[in-house]
C-alpha positions as a Markdown table, in Angstrom:
| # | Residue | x | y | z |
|---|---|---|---|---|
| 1 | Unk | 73.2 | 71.2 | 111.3 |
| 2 | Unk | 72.6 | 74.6 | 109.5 |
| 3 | Unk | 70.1 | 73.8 | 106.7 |
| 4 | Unk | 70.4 | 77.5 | 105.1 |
| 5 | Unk | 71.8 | 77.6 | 101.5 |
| 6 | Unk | 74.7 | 79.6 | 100.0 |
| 7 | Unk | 74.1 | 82.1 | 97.2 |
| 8 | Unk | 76.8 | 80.8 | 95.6 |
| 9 | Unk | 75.9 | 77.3 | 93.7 |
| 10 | Unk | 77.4 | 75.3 | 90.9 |
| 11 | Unk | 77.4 | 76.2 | 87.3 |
| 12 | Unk | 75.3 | 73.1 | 86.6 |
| 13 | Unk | 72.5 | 75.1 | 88.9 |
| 14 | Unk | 72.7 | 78.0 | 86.9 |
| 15 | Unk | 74.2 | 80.1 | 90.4 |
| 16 | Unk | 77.1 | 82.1 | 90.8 |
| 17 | Unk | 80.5 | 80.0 | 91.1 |
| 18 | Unk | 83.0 | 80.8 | 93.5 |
| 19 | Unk | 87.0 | 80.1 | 94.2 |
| 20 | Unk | 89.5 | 80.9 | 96.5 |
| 21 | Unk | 92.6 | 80.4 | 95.8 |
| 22 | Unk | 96.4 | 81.9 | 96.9 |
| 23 | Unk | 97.1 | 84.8 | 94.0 |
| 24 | Unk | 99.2 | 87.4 | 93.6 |
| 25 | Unk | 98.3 | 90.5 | 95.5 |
| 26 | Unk | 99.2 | 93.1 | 92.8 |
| 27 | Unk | 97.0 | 92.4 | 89.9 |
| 28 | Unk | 95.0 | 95.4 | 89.6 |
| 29 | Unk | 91.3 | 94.2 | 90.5 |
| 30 | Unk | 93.2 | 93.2 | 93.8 |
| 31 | Unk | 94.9 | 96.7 | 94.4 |
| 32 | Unk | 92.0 | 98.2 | 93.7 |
| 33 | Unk | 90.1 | 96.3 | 96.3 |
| 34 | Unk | 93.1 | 96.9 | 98.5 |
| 35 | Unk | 93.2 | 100.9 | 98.2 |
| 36 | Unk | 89.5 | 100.8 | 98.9 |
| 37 | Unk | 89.9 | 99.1 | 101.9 |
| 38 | Unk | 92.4 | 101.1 | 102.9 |
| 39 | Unk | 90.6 | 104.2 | 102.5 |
| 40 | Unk | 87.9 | 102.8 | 104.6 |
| 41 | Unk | 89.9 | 101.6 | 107.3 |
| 42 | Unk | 91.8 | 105.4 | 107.4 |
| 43 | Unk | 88.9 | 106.8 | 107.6 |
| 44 | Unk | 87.8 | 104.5 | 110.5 |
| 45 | Unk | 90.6 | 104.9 | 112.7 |
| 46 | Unk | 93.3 | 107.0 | 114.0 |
| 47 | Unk | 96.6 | 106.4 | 111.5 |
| 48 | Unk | 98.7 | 105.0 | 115.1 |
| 49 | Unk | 95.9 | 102.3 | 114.9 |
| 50 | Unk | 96.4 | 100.9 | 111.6 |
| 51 | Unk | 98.6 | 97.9 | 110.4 |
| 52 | Unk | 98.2 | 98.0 | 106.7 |
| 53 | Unk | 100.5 | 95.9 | 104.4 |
| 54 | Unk | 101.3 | 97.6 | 100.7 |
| 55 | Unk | 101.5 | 94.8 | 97.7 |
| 56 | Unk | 105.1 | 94.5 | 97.8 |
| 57 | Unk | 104.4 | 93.2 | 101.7 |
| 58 | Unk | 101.8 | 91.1 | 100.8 |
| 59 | Unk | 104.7 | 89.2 | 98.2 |
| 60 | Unk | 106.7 | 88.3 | 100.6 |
| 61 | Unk | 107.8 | 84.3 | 101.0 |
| 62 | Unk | 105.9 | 83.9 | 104.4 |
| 63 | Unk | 102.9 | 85.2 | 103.5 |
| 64 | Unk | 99.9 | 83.2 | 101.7 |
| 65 | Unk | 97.4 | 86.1 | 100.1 |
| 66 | Unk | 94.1 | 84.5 | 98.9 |
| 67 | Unk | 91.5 | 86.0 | 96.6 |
| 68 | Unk | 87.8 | 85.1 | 96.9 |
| 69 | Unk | 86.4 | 85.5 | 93.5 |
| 70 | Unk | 82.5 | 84.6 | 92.2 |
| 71 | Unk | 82.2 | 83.9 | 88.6 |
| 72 | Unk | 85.9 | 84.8 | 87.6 |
């Protein structure tokens, strides 16, 4: 068993909290995230090579998008 511990703790611990959770892929902290990616990934690869999905994609009723956040 892997004895290492996460960075992220418990509030009672006085460590960061986490959650992950399915959200809505258009608030703007997200799309922000998102463009940035994006811009990394273009800049990465050739455009023929890249799969990206706008927010509008990312609403759609067979996809689950989940957001990782630490402390809020």
């Amino acid at each position: 068993m892997d004895e290492r511990k996460s960075p992220v703790g418990n509030a009672a611990s006085g460590a960061a909290r986490e959650s992950i959770r399915i959200e809505a892929p258009d608030q703007p902290e997200v799309r922000r995230l998102l463009t940035a990616s994006d811009a990394y990934h273009i800049s990465l690869y050739p455009r023929e090579s890249l799969h990206l999905l706008d927010p509008a994609a990312l609403r759609a009723p067979d996809v689950s998008f989940y957001v990782a956040r630490v402390d809020g």
